[in-house]
PDB file of C-alpha atoms in Angstrom:
ATOM      1  CA  UNK A  36       0.000   0.000   0.000  1.00 94.00           C
ATOM      2  CA  UNK A  37       1.426   3.387  -1.004  1.00 98.00           C
ATOM      3  CA  UNK A  38       1.910   5.922   1.777  1.00 98.00           C
ATOM      4  CA  UNK A  39       3.067   9.518   1.926  1.00 98.00           C
ATOM      5  CA  UNK A  40       3.745  11.498   5.091  1.00 98.00           C
ATOM      6  CA  UNK A  41       1.941  14.566   3.798  1.00 98.00           C
ATOM      7  CA  UNK A  42       2.650  16.897   6.742  1.00 98.00           C
ATOM      8  CA  UNK A  43       6.285  17.413   7.749  1.00 98.00           C
ATOM      9  CA  UNK A  44       8.161  20.599   8.699  1.00 96.00           C
ATOM     10  CA  UNK A  45      11.527  22.337   8.438  1.00 94.00           C
ATOM     11  CA  UNK A  46      11.776  23.579  11.999  1.00 88.00           C
ATOM     12  CA  UNK A  47      15.534  23.123  12.324  1.00 88.00           C
ATOM     13  CA  UNK A  48      17.530  25.890  10.663  1.00 89.00           C
ATOM     14  CA  UNK A  49      20.826  24.559  12.003  1.00 89.00           C
ATOM     15  CA  UNK A  50      21.150  21.645   9.580  1.00 94.00           C
ATOM     16  CA  UNK A  51      21.751  21.745   5.842  1.00 96.00           C
ATOM     17  CA  UNK A  52      19.399  20.934   3.006  1.00 97.00           C
ATOM     18  CA  UNK A  53      21.434  17.802   2.334  1.00 98.00           C
ATOM     19  CA  UNK A  54      21.216  16.654   5.965  1.00 98.00           C
ATOM     20  CA  UNK A  55      17.470  17.320   6.015  1.00 98.00           C
ATOM     21  CA  UNK A  56      17.012  15.278   2.835  1.00 98.00           C
ATOM     22  CA  UNK A  57      19.051  12.446   4.350  1.00 98.00           C
ATOM     23  CA  UNK A  58      16.769  12.353   7.406  1.00 98.00           C
ATOM     24  CA  UNK A  59      13.606  12.374   5.301  1.00 98.00           C
ATOM     25  CA  UNK A  60      14.914   9.736   2.881  1.00 98.00           C
ATOM     26  CA  UNK A  61      15.850   7.526   5.818  1.00 98.00           C
ATOM     27  CA  UNK A  62      12.383   7.959   7.305  1.00 98.00           C
ATOM     28  CA  UNK A  63      10.754   7.126   3.958  1.00 98.00           C
ATOM     29  CA  UNK A  64      12.855   3.979   3.662  1.00 98.00           C
ATOM     30  CA  UNK A  65      12.068   2.857   7.217  1.00 98.00           C
ATOM     31  CA  UNK A  66       8.353   3.580   6.935  1.00 98.00           C
ATOM     32  CA  UNK A  67       7.803   2.624   3.303  1.00 98.00           C
ATOM     33  CA  UNK A  68       6.706   6.126   2.276  1.00 98.00           C
ATOM     34  CA  UNK A  69       6.654   7.277  -1.340  1.00 98.00           C
ATOM     35  CA  UNK A  70       7.785  10.715  -0.159  1.00 98.00           C
ATOM     36  CA  UNK A  71       6.798  13.591   2.101  1.00 98.00           C
ATOM     37  CA  UNK A  72       4.684  16.729   1.966  1.00 98.00           C
ATOM     38  CA  UNK A  73       6.964  19.578   3.088  1.00 98.00           C
ATOM     39  CA  UNK A  74       5.021  22.327   4.866  1.00 98.00           C
ATOM     40  CA  UNK A  75       7.145  25.475   4.852  1.00 97.00           C
ATOM     41  CA  UNK A  76       6.586  28.025   7.623  1.00 94.00           C
ATOM     42  CA  UNK A  77       8.202  31.432   7.241  1.00 92.00           C
ATOM     43  CA  UNK A  78       6.776  32.382  10.661  1.00 86.00           C
ATOM     44  CA  UNK A  79       6.242  30.070  13.603  1.00 79.00           C
ATOM     45  CA  UNK A  80       5.466  30.824  17.237  1.00 69.00           C
ATOM     46  CA  UNK A  81       9.079  31.648  18.072  1.00 71.00           C
ATOM     47  CA  UNK A  82      10.911  33.114  15.087  1.00 75.00           C
ATOM     48  CA  UNK A  83      11.029  34.157  11.439  1.00 80.00           C
ATOM     49  CA  UNK A  84      12.457  31.645   8.957  1.00 88.00           C
ATOM     50  CA  UNK A  85      13.320  33.792   5.921  1.00 87.00           C
ATOM     51  CA  UNK A  86      14.668  30.966   3.733  1.00 93.00           C
ATOM     52  CA  UNK A  87      12.147  28.254   4.560  1.00 95.00           C
ATOM     53  CA  UNK A  88      10.479  28.292   1.129  1.00 97.00           C
ATOM     54  CA  UNK A  89      13.781  27.996  -0.690  1.00 97.00           C
ATOM     55  CA  UNK A  90      14.860  25.156   1.610  1.00 97.00           C
ATOM     56  CA  UNK A  91      11.585  23.315   1.047  1.00 98.00           C
ATOM     57  CA  UNK A  92      11.996  23.391  -2.738  1.00 98.00           C
ATOM     58  CA  UNK A  93      15.617  22.289  -2.482  1.00 98.00           C
ATOM     59  CA  UNK A  94      14.764  19.383  -0.158  1.00 98.00           C
ATOM     60  CA  UNK A  95      11.872  18.341  -2.394  1.00 98.00           C
ATOM     61  CA  UNK A  96      14.314  17.762  -5.244  1.00 98.00           C
ATOM     62  CA  UNK A  97      16.436  15.470  -3.061  1.00 98.00           C
ATOM     63  CA  UNK A  98      13.576  13.375  -1.617  1.00 98.00           C
ATOM     64  CA  UNK A  99      11.899  11.501  -4.493  1.00 98.00           C
ATOM     65  CA  UNK A 100       8.113  11.481  -4.622  1.00 98.00           C
ATOM     66  CA  UNK A 101       7.801  14.580  -2.430  1.00 98.00           C
ATOM     67  CA  UNK A 102       5.783  17.795  -2.668  1.00 98.00           C
ATOM     68  CA  UNK A 103       6.075  21.189  -1.021  1.00 98.00           C
ATOM     69  CA  UNK A 104       3.645  23.815   0.251  1.00 98.00           C
ATOM     70  CA  UNK A 105       4.926  27.381   0.350  1.00 98.00           C
ATOM     71  CA  UNK A 106       4.405  29.878   3.161  1.00 97.00           C
ATOM     72  CA  UNK A 107       3.701  33.602   2.618  1.00 96.00           C
ATOM     73  CA  UNK A 108       5.338  36.013   5.052  1.00 94.00           C
ATOM     74  CA  UNK A 109       3.617  39.014   6.614  1.00 92.00           C
ATOM     75  CA  UNK A 110       5.758  41.746   5.095  1.00 90.00           C
ATOM     76  CA  UNK A 111       4.296  41.541   1.586  1.00 95.00           C
ATOM     77  CA  UNK A 112       0.991  41.004  -0.210  1.00 97.00           C
ATOM     78  CA  UNK A 113      -0.341  37.487   0.356  1.00 98.00           C
ATOM     79  CA  UNK A 114      -1.904  37.125  -3.102  1.00 98.00           C
ATOM     80  CA  UNK A 115       1.224  38.235  -4.971  1.00 98.00           C
ATOM     81  CA  UNK A 116       3.303  35.852  -2.872  1.00 98.00           C
ATOM     82  CA  UNK A 117       0.902  32.969  -3.499  1.00 98.00           C
ATOM     83  CA  UNK A 118       1.015  33.530  -7.244  1.00 98.00           C
ATOM     84  CA  UNK A 119       4.811  33.661  -7.158  1.00 98.00           C
ATOM     85  CA  UNK A 120       5.156  30.590  -4.909  1.00 98.00           C
ATOM     86  CA  UNK A 121       2.882  28.467  -7.086  1.00 98.00           C
ATOM     87  CA  UNK A 122       4.809  29.533 -10.195  1.00 98.00           C
ATOM     88  CA  UNK A 123       8.030  28.271  -8.573  1.00 98.00           C
ATOM     89  CA  UNK A 124       6.764  24.719  -8.206  1.00 97.00           C
ATOM     90  CA  UNK A 125       4.897  24.555  -4.916  1.00 98.00           C
ATOM     91  CA  UNK A 126       1.829  22.314  -4.826  1.00 98.00           C
ATOM     92  CA  UNK A 127      -0.128  24.508  -2.416  1.00 98.00           C
ATOM     93  CA  UNK A 128       0.091  27.022   0.414  1.00 98.00           C
ATOM     94  CA  UNK A 129       0.528  26.354   4.136  1.00 98.00           C
ATOM     95  CA  UNK A 130      -1.132  28.853   6.516  1.00 98.00           C
ATOM     96  CA  UNK A 131      -0.474  29.150  10.237  1.00 96.00           C
ATOM     97  CA  UNK A 132      -2.408  32.390  10.730  1.00 96.00           C
ATOM     98  CA  UNK A 133      -5.185  30.696  12.713  1.00 97.00           C
ATOM     99  CA  UNK A 134      -2.867  29.442  15.441  1.00 97.00           C
ATOM    100  CA  UNK A 135      -3.500  31.522  18.577  1.00 97.00           C
ATOM    101  CA  UNK A 136       0.225  32.084  19.147  1.00 95.00           C
ATOM    102  CA  UNK A 137       0.322  33.720  15.709  1.00 95.00           C
ATOM    103  CA  UNK A 138      -2.609  35.913  16.692  1.00 96.00           C
ATOM    104  CA  UNK A 139      -0.565  36.993  19.707  1.00 94.00           C
ATOM    105  CA  UNK A 140       2.220  38.147  17.362  1.00 93.00           C
ATOM    106  CA  UNK A 141       0.265  39.761  14.531  1.00 94.00           C
ATOM    107  CA  UNK A 142      -3.068  40.714  16.114  1.00 95.00           C
ATOM    108  CA  UNK A 143      -5.274  39.192  13.427  1.00 97.00           C
ATOM    109  CA  UNK A 144      -6.311  35.835  12.030  1.00 98.00           C
ATOM    110  CA  UNK A 145      -8.251  34.658   8.983  1.00 98.00           C
ATOM    111  CA  UNK A 146     -10.880  37.358   9.437  1.00 98.00           C
ATOM    112  CA  UNK A 147      -8.401  39.983   8.154  1.00 98.00           C
ATOM    113  CA  UNK A 148      -8.753  41.439   4.653  1.00 98.00           C
ATOM    114  CA  UNK A 149      -5.247  40.226   3.781  1.00 97.00           C
ATOM    115  CA  UNK A 150      -6.320  36.634   4.250  1.00 98.00           C
ATOM    116  CA  UNK A 151      -9.702  37.283   2.654  1.00 98.00           C
ATOM    117  CA  UNK A 152      -7.969  38.312  -0.576  1.00 98.00           C
ATOM    118  CA  UNK A 153      -5.836  35.165  -0.436  1.00 98.00           C
ATOM    119  CA  UNK A 154      -8.867  32.928   0.108  1.00 98.00           C
ATOM    120  CA  UNK A 155     -10.684  34.527  -2.836  1.00 98.00           C
ATOM    121  CA  UNK A 156      -7.642  34.006  -5.067  1.00 98.00           C
ATOM    122  CA  UNK A 157      -7.162  30.394  -3.940  1.00 98.00           C
ATOM    123  CA  UNK A 158     -10.836  29.602  -4.521  1.00 98.00           C
ATOM    124  CA  UNK A 159     -10.783  31.157  -8.020  1.00 98.00           C
ATOM    125  CA  UNK A 160      -7.634  29.351  -9.152  1.00 98.00           C
ATOM    126  CA  UNK A 161      -7.977  26.099  -7.208  1.00 98.00           C
ATOM    127  CA  UNK A 162      -4.909  26.579  -5.014  1.00 98.00           C
ATOM    128  CA  UNK A 163      -4.833  23.910  -2.264  1.00 98.00           C
ATOM    129  CA  UNK A 164      -4.479  25.323   1.253  1.00 98.00           C
ATOM    130  CA  UNK A 165      -3.235  23.466   4.327  1.00 98.00           C
ATOM    131  CA  UNK A 166      -4.680  25.553   7.163  1.00 98.00           C
ATOM    132  CA  UNK A 167      -3.851  25.459  10.860  1.00 98.00           C
ATOM    133  CA  UNK A 168      -6.688  26.918  12.912  1.00 98.00           C
ATOM    134  CA  UNK A 169      -7.110  27.044  16.714  1.00 98.00           C
ATOM    135  CA  UNK A 170      -5.358  24.654  19.124  1.00 97.00           C
ATOM    136  CA  UNK A 171      -6.528  21.982  21.620  1.00 95.00           C
ATOM    137  CA  UNK A 172      -9.028  23.333  24.158  1.00 95.00           C
ATOM    138  CA  UNK A 173      -6.742  22.468  27.085  1.00 94.00           C
ATOM    139  CA  UNK A 174      -4.304  25.160  25.878  1.00 96.00           C
ATOM    140  CA  UNK A 175      -6.729  27.753  27.243  1.00 96.00           C
ATOM    141  CA  UNK A 176      -6.441  26.278  30.744  1.00 94.00           C
ATOM    142  CA  UNK A 177      -3.154  27.452  32.257  1.00 88.00           C
ATOM    143  CA  UNK A 178      -3.510  24.983  35.129  1.00 89.00           C
ATOM    144  CA  UNK A 179      -3.881  21.947  32.850  1.00 91.00           C
ATOM    145  CA  UNK A 180      -1.609  22.933  29.969  1.00 91.00           C
ATOM    146  CA  UNK A 181       1.595  20.904  29.983  1.00 89.00           C
ATOM    147  CA  UNK A 182       4.973  22.499  30.765  1.00 92.00           C
ATOM    148  CA  UNK A 183       6.045  21.852  27.152  1.00 90.00           C
ATOM    149  CA  UNK A 184       2.987  23.685  25.805  1.00 92.00           C
ATOM    150  CA  UNK A 185       3.614  26.615  28.134  1.00 93.00           C
ATOM    151  CA  UNK A 186       7.301  26.744  27.195  1.00 91.00           C
ATOM    152  CA  UNK A 187       6.423  26.930  23.487  1.00 90.00           C
ATOM    153  CA  UNK A 188       4.016  29.811  24.073  1.00 92.00           C
ATOM    154  CA  UNK A 189       0.988  27.719  23.196  1.00 94.00           C
ATOM    155  CA  UNK A 190      -0.955  28.323  26.430  1.00 95.00           C
ATOM    156  CA  UNK A 191      -3.437  31.189  26.313  1.00 97.00           C
ATOM    157  CA  UNK A 192      -5.043  33.583  28.755  1.00 94.00           C
ATOM    158  CA  UNK A 193      -7.910  36.062  28.436  1.00 93.00           C
ATOM    159  CA  UNK A 194      -5.868  38.225  26.045  1.00 94.00           C
ATOM    160  CA  UNK A 195      -6.262  35.597  23.295  1.00 97.00           C
ATOM    161  CA  UNK A 196      -9.687  34.859  21.739  1.00 98.00           C
ATOM    162  CA  UNK A 197     -11.304  31.563  22.654  1.00 98.00           C
ATOM    163  CA  UNK A 198     -11.078  28.337  20.704  1.00 98.00           C
ATOM    164  CA  UNK A 199     -14.709  28.865  19.710  1.00 98.00           C
ATOM    165  CA  UNK A 200     -13.809  32.263  18.209  1.00 98.00           C
ATOM    166  CA  UNK A 201     -11.191  30.619  15.980  1.00 98.00           C
ATOM    167  CA  UNK A 202     -13.710  27.945  14.956  1.00 98.00           C
ATOM    168  CA  UNK A 203     -16.248  30.582  13.986  1.00 98.00           C
ATOM    169  CA  UNK A 204     -13.642  32.507  11.994  1.00 98.00           C
ATOM    170  CA  UNK A 205     -12.629  29.558   9.816  1.00 98.00           C
ATOM    171  CA  UNK A 206     -16.235  28.397   9.418  1.00 98.00           C
ATOM    172  CA  UNK A 207     -17.105  31.900   8.176  1.00 98.00           C
ATOM    173  CA  UNK A 208     -14.277  31.610   5.631  1.00 98.00           C
ATOM    174  CA  UNK A 209     -15.779  28.340   4.372  1.00 98.00           C
ATOM    175  CA  UNK A 210     -19.204  29.947   4.120  1.00 98.00           C
ATOM    176  CA  UNK A 211     -17.823  32.834   2.048  1.00 98.00           C
ATOM    177  CA  UNK A 212     -15.722  30.525  -0.127  1.00 98.00           C
ATOM    178  CA  UNK A 213     -17.640  27.237  -0.447  1.00 98.00           C
ATOM    179  CA  UNK A 214     -15.482  25.966  -3.328  1.00 98.00           C
ATOM    180  CA  UNK A 215     -12.153  26.563  -1.577  1.00 98.00           C
ATOM    181  CA  UNK A 216      -9.872  23.519  -1.645  1.00 98.00           C
ATOM    182  CA  UNK A 217      -8.772  23.475   1.982  1.00 98.00           C
ATOM    183  CA  UNK A 218      -7.433  20.934   4.470  1.00 98.00           C
ATOM    184  CA  UNK A 219      -7.826  21.643   8.176  1.00 98.00           C
ATOM    185  CA  UNK A 220      -4.635  20.547   9.909  1.00 98.00           C
ATOM    186  CA  UNK A 221      -4.821  18.311  12.991  1.00 98.00           C
ATOM    187  CA  UNK A 222      -8.490  17.448  12.384  1.00 98.00           C
ATOM    188  CA  UNK A 223      -9.194  21.166  12.789  1.00 98.00           C
ATOM    189  CA  UNK A 224      -9.092  20.453  16.557  1.00 98.00           C
ATOM    190  CA  UNK A 225     -12.681  19.196  16.235  1.00 98.00           C
ATOM    191  CA  UNK A 226     -11.714  15.767  17.589  1.00 97.00           C
ATOM    192  CA  UNK A 227     -13.878  16.253  20.692  1.00 95.00           C
ATOM    193  CA  UNK A 228     -16.819  17.329  18.511  1.00 97.00           C
ATOM    194  CA  UNK A 229     -16.839  15.019  15.489  1.00 98.00           C
ATOM    195  CA  UNK A 230     -20.459  15.928  14.706  1.00 97.00           C
ATOM    196  CA  UNK A 231     -19.398  19.533  14.047  1.00 98.00           C
ATOM    197  CA  UNK A 232     -16.639  18.354  11.690  1.00 98.00           C
ATOM    198  CA  UNK A 233     -19.124  16.038   9.973  1.00 98.00           C
ATOM    199  CA  UNK A 234     -21.535  18.922   9.357  1.00 98.00           C
ATOM    200  CA  UNK A 235     -18.773  20.951   7.689  1.00 98.00           C
ATOM    201  CA  UNK A 236     -17.677  18.041   5.515  1.00 98.00           C
ATOM    202  CA  UNK A 237     -21.259  17.542   4.350  1.00 98.00           C
ATOM    203  CA  UNK A 238     -21.635  21.172   3.301  1.00 98.00           C
ATOM    204  CA  UNK A 239     -18.232  21.763   1.658  1.00 98.00           C
ATOM    205  CA  UNK A 240     -17.205  19.088  -0.863  1.00 97.00           C
ATOM    206  CA  UNK A 241     -13.647  20.446  -1.233  1.00 97.00           C
ATOM    207  CA  UNK A 242     -12.939  20.376   2.507  1.00 98.00           C
ATOM    208  CA  UNK A 243     -10.375  17.807   3.662  1.00 98.00           C
ATOM    209  CA  UNK A 244      -9.388  16.754   7.170  1.00 98.00           C
ATOM    210  CA  UNK A 245      -5.683  16.357   7.889  1.00 98.00           C
ATOM    211  CA  UNK A 246      -5.212  13.802  10.687  1.00 98.00           C
ATOM    212  CA  UNK A 247      -1.666  14.749  11.622  1.00 98.00           C
ATOM    213  CA  UNK A 248      -1.299  14.314  15.416  1.00 96.00           C
ATOM    214  CA  UNK A 249      -1.159  15.966  18.275  1.00 91.00           C
ATOM    215  CA  UNK A 250      -1.619  12.611  20.050  1.00 92.00           C
ATOM    216  CA  UNK A 251      -4.601  13.847  22.145  1.00 93.00           C
ATOM    217  CA  UNK A 252      -6.607  13.968  18.900  1.00 95.00           C
ATOM    218  CA  UNK A 253      -6.572  10.176  18.683  1.00 97.00           C
ATOM    219  CA  UNK A 254      -7.359   9.792  22.367  1.00 96.00           C
ATOM    220  CA  UNK A 255     -10.384  12.056  21.910  1.00 96.00           C
ATOM    221  CA  UNK A 256     -11.540  10.282  18.750  1.00 97.00           C
ATOM    222  CA  UNK A 257     -11.284   7.003  20.642  1.00 97.00           C
ATOM    223  CA  UNK A 258     -13.730   8.211  23.295  1.00 95.00           C
ATOM    224  CA  UNK A 259     -16.541   8.010  20.720  1.00 95.00           C
ATOM    225  CA  UNK A 260     -15.379   5.119  18.531  1.00 95.00           C
ATOM    226  CA  UNK A 261     -18.687   4.493  16.763  1.00 96.00           C
ATOM    227  CA  UNK A 262     -19.059   8.171  15.820  1.00 97.00           C
ATOM    228  CA  UNK A 263     -15.423   8.399  14.748  1.00 98.00           C
ATOM    229  CA  UNK A 264     -15.620   5.208  12.695  1.00 98.00           C
ATOM    230  CA  UNK A 265     -18.720   6.474  10.900  1.00 98.00           C
ATOM    231  CA  UNK A 266     -16.933   9.746  10.085  1.00 98.00           C
ATOM    232  CA  UNK A 267     -13.822   8.025   8.692  1.00 98.00           C
ATOM    233  CA  UNK A 268     -15.892   5.607   6.642  1.00 98.00           C
ATOM    234  CA  UNK A 269     -18.045   8.400   5.240  1.00 98.00           C
ATOM    235  CA  UNK A 270     -15.105  10.660   4.312  1.00 98.00           C
ATOM    236  CA  UNK A 271     -12.279   8.197   3.685  1.00 98.00           C
ATOM    237  CA  UNK A 272     -11.709   9.920   0.326  1.00 98.00           C
ATOM    238  CA  UNK A 273     -11.060  13.332   1.985  1.00 98.00           C
ATOM    239  CA  UNK A 274      -8.749  12.495   4.902  1.00 98.00           C
ATOM    240  CA  UNK A 275      -4.980  13.130   4.783  1.00 98.00           C
ATOM    241  CA  UNK A 276      -2.232  11.288   6.687  1.00 98.00           C
ATOM    242  CA  UNK A 277       0.809  13.044   8.163  1.00 98.00           C
ATOM    243  CA  UNK A 278       3.002  13.105  11.279  1.00 98.00           C
ATOM    244  CA  UNK A 279       4.213  16.719  11.815  1.00 97.00           C
ATOM    245  CA  UNK A 280       7.816  15.557  12.221  1.00 98.00           C
ATOM    246  CA  UNK A 281      10.593  18.115  11.670  1.00 96.00           C
ATOM    247  CA  UNK A 282      13.670  17.798   9.479  1.00 96.00           C
ATOM    248  CA  UNK A 283      16.063  16.458  12.133  1.00 96.00           C
ATOM    249  CA  UNK A 284      14.692  12.979  12.711  1.00 97.00           C
ATOM    250  CA  UNK A 285      16.979  11.470  15.309  1.00 96.00           C
ATOM    251  CA  UNK A 286      16.997  10.625  19.003  1.00 97.00           C
ATOM    252  CA  UNK A 287      13.861  11.634  20.883  1.00 95.00           C
ATOM    253  CA  UNK A 288      12.295  13.176  17.755  1.00 96.00           C
ATOM    254  CA  UNK A 289      12.558   9.848  15.951  1.00 97.00           C
ATOM    255  CA  UNK A 290      11.232   7.912  18.952  1.00 97.00           C
ATOM    256  CA  UNK A 291       8.291  10.308  19.350  1.00 96.00           C
ATOM    257  CA  UNK A 292       7.468  10.171  15.657  1.00 97.00           C
ATOM    258  CA  UNK A 293       7.625   6.365  15.663  1.00 97.00           C
ATOM    259  CA  UNK A 294       5.191   6.375  18.584  1.00 97.00           C
ATOM    260  CA  UNK A 295       2.814   8.691  16.700  1.00 97.00           C
ATOM    261  CA  UNK A 296       2.829   6.583  13.544  1.00 97.00           C
ATOM    262  CA  UNK A 297       2.158   3.468  15.636  1.00 98.00           C
ATOM    263  CA  UNK A 298      -0.712   5.271  17.350  1.00 97.00           C
ATOM    264  CA  UNK A 299      -2.241   6.286  14.014  1.00 98.00           C
ATOM    265  CA  UNK A 300      -1.902   2.755  12.633  1.00 98.00           C
ATOM    266  CA  UNK A 301      -3.544   1.359  15.783  1.00 98.00           C
ATOM    267  CA  UNK A 302      -6.470   3.752  15.394  1.00 98.00           C
ATOM    268  CA  UNK A 303      -6.998   3.224  11.655  1.00 98.00           C
ATOM    269  CA  UNK A 304      -6.253  -0.467  11.240  1.00 96.00           C
ATOM    270  CA  UNK A 305      -5.427  -2.086  14.584  1.00 95.00           C
ATOM    271  CA  UNK A 306      -7.071  -5.210  15.933  1.00 93.00           C
ATOM    272  CA  UNK A 307      -7.087  -4.423  19.668  1.00 96.00           C
ATOM    273  CA  UNK A 308      -7.233  -1.260  21.844  1.00 97.00           C
ATOM    274  CA  UNK A 309      -3.885   0.008  23.094  1.00 97.00           C
ATOM    275  CA  UNK A 310      -2.507   2.672  25.376  1.00 97.00           C
ATOM    276  CA  UNK A 311       0.459   4.939  24.699  1.00 96.00           C
ATOM    277  CA  UNK A 312       2.697   7.222  26.749  1.00 93.00           C
ATOM    278  CA  UNK A 313       2.401   5.164  29.940  1.00 91.00           C
ATOM    279  CA  UNK A 314      -1.363   4.943  29.679  1.00 92.00           C
ATOM    280  CA  UNK A 315      -1.944   8.635  28.976  1.00 92.00           C
ATOM    281  CA  UNK A 316      -3.589   7.992  25.606  1.00 95.00           C
ATOM    282  CA  UNK A 317      -6.112   5.185  25.079  1.00 97.00           C
ATOM    283  CA  UNK A 318      -6.662   4.270  21.431  1.00 98.00           C
ATOM    284  CA  UNK A 319      -9.618   2.259  20.117  1.00 97.00           C
ATOM    285  CA  UNK A 320      -9.255   0.918  16.529  1.00 98.00           C
ATOM    286  CA  UNK A 321     -11.897   1.710  13.899  1.00 97.00           C
ATOM    287  CA  UNK A 322     -10.889  -1.188  11.591  1.00 94.00           C
ATOM    288  CA  UNK A 323     -10.950   0.441   8.144  1.00 98.00           C
ATOM    289  CA  UNK A 324     -10.760  -1.694   5.001  1.00 98.00           C
ATOM    290  CA  UNK A 325      -7.624  -1.631   2.791  1.00 98.00           C
ATOM    291  CA  UNK A 326      -9.313   0.451   0.080  1.00 98.00           C
ATOM    292  CA  UNK A 327     -10.152   3.185   2.608  1.00 98.00           C
ATOM    293  CA  UNK A 328      -6.669   3.038   4.092  1.00 98.00           C
ATOM    294  CA  UNK A 329      -5.146   3.393   0.619  1.00 98.00           C
ATOM    295  CA  UNK A 330      -7.093   6.628   0.193  1.00 98.00           C
ATOM    296  CA  UNK A 331      -6.054   8.045   3.553  1.00 98.00           C
ATOM    297  CA  UNK A 332      -2.398   7.044   3.312  1.00 98.00           C
ATOM    298  CA  UNK A 333      -1.760   8.210  -0.264  1.00 98.00           C
ATOM    299  CA  UNK A 334      -4.500   8.751  -2.846  1.00 98.00           C
ATOM    300  CA  UNK A 335      -6.234  11.630  -1.092  1.00 98.00           C
ATOM    301  CA  UNK A 336      -3.019  13.645  -0.985  1.00 98.00           C
ATOM    302  CA  UNK A 337      -2.731  13.243  -4.742  1.00 98.00           C
ATOM    303  CA  UNK A 338      -6.366  14.257  -5.204  1.00 98.00           C
ATOM    304  CA  UNK A 339      -5.862  17.289  -2.979  1.00 98.00           C
ATOM    305  CA  UNK A 340      -2.985  18.623  -5.087  1.00 98.00           C
ATOM    306  CA  UNK A 341      -4.505  17.497  -8.388  1.00 96.00           C
ATOM    307  CA  UNK A 342      -1.991  14.773  -9.240  1.00 90.00           C
TER     308      UNK A 342
END
């Protein structure tokens, strides 16, 4: 069965293009992937990565079967950048503007006219968008947020709009642009409200769900296994597989990514429930058939980018 890890990042600026390609090629060989989907980010929660787009294109050439999504930066027109990025060989655009830590930096999200112009352009010309919006609900609880989340700046107080506000913003974008080809990263963080995700998928035929972990997503989906199984069976042709791993896959990063891929496989195709991270995450399999798995692991990514 063909597989592609369609959601990887270039978070490490301290290693070369060649080293990054070596890590990704090694991962593809170990996991049996056809390639990777490189999601460039010129801005993340901590810093500006001015050469991320160039690095993504260079790595793509060195990792056979791979694709790259470009990232516009905030110092120039989004539409002009999108047009230029697509002309350079990117397969789509990656947006992080709906992550609350980005809102903290820039003071706006997808409601802003800059993004509205980009969404209109992408809808008109069929540009695929991989969109991060919101974060897990626990990130708004400073007492329950993990030390790692707090250290990364992903825990939010009353100065940041609520998770519900971010949901309403992206749902308004879909309503204004019903033909937009868009994938919501990390299940859109609707994993504790699958019915809401189902309603969106019914209305918008070009909406995809990216199931790249955060691991709590799979724990939440496993709390309502019948509902989750029905969703995955209904939309198996619009679900995208990825892992969110960065470009320095060694040591604890490799171990963590191996755990995530095992968790995903348990959920999608396992035979028995399992726990991960010393019992922190309980995963209940939904037992999808091979044809559905083939869509999720590979074919849907090709459909999404028009290959």
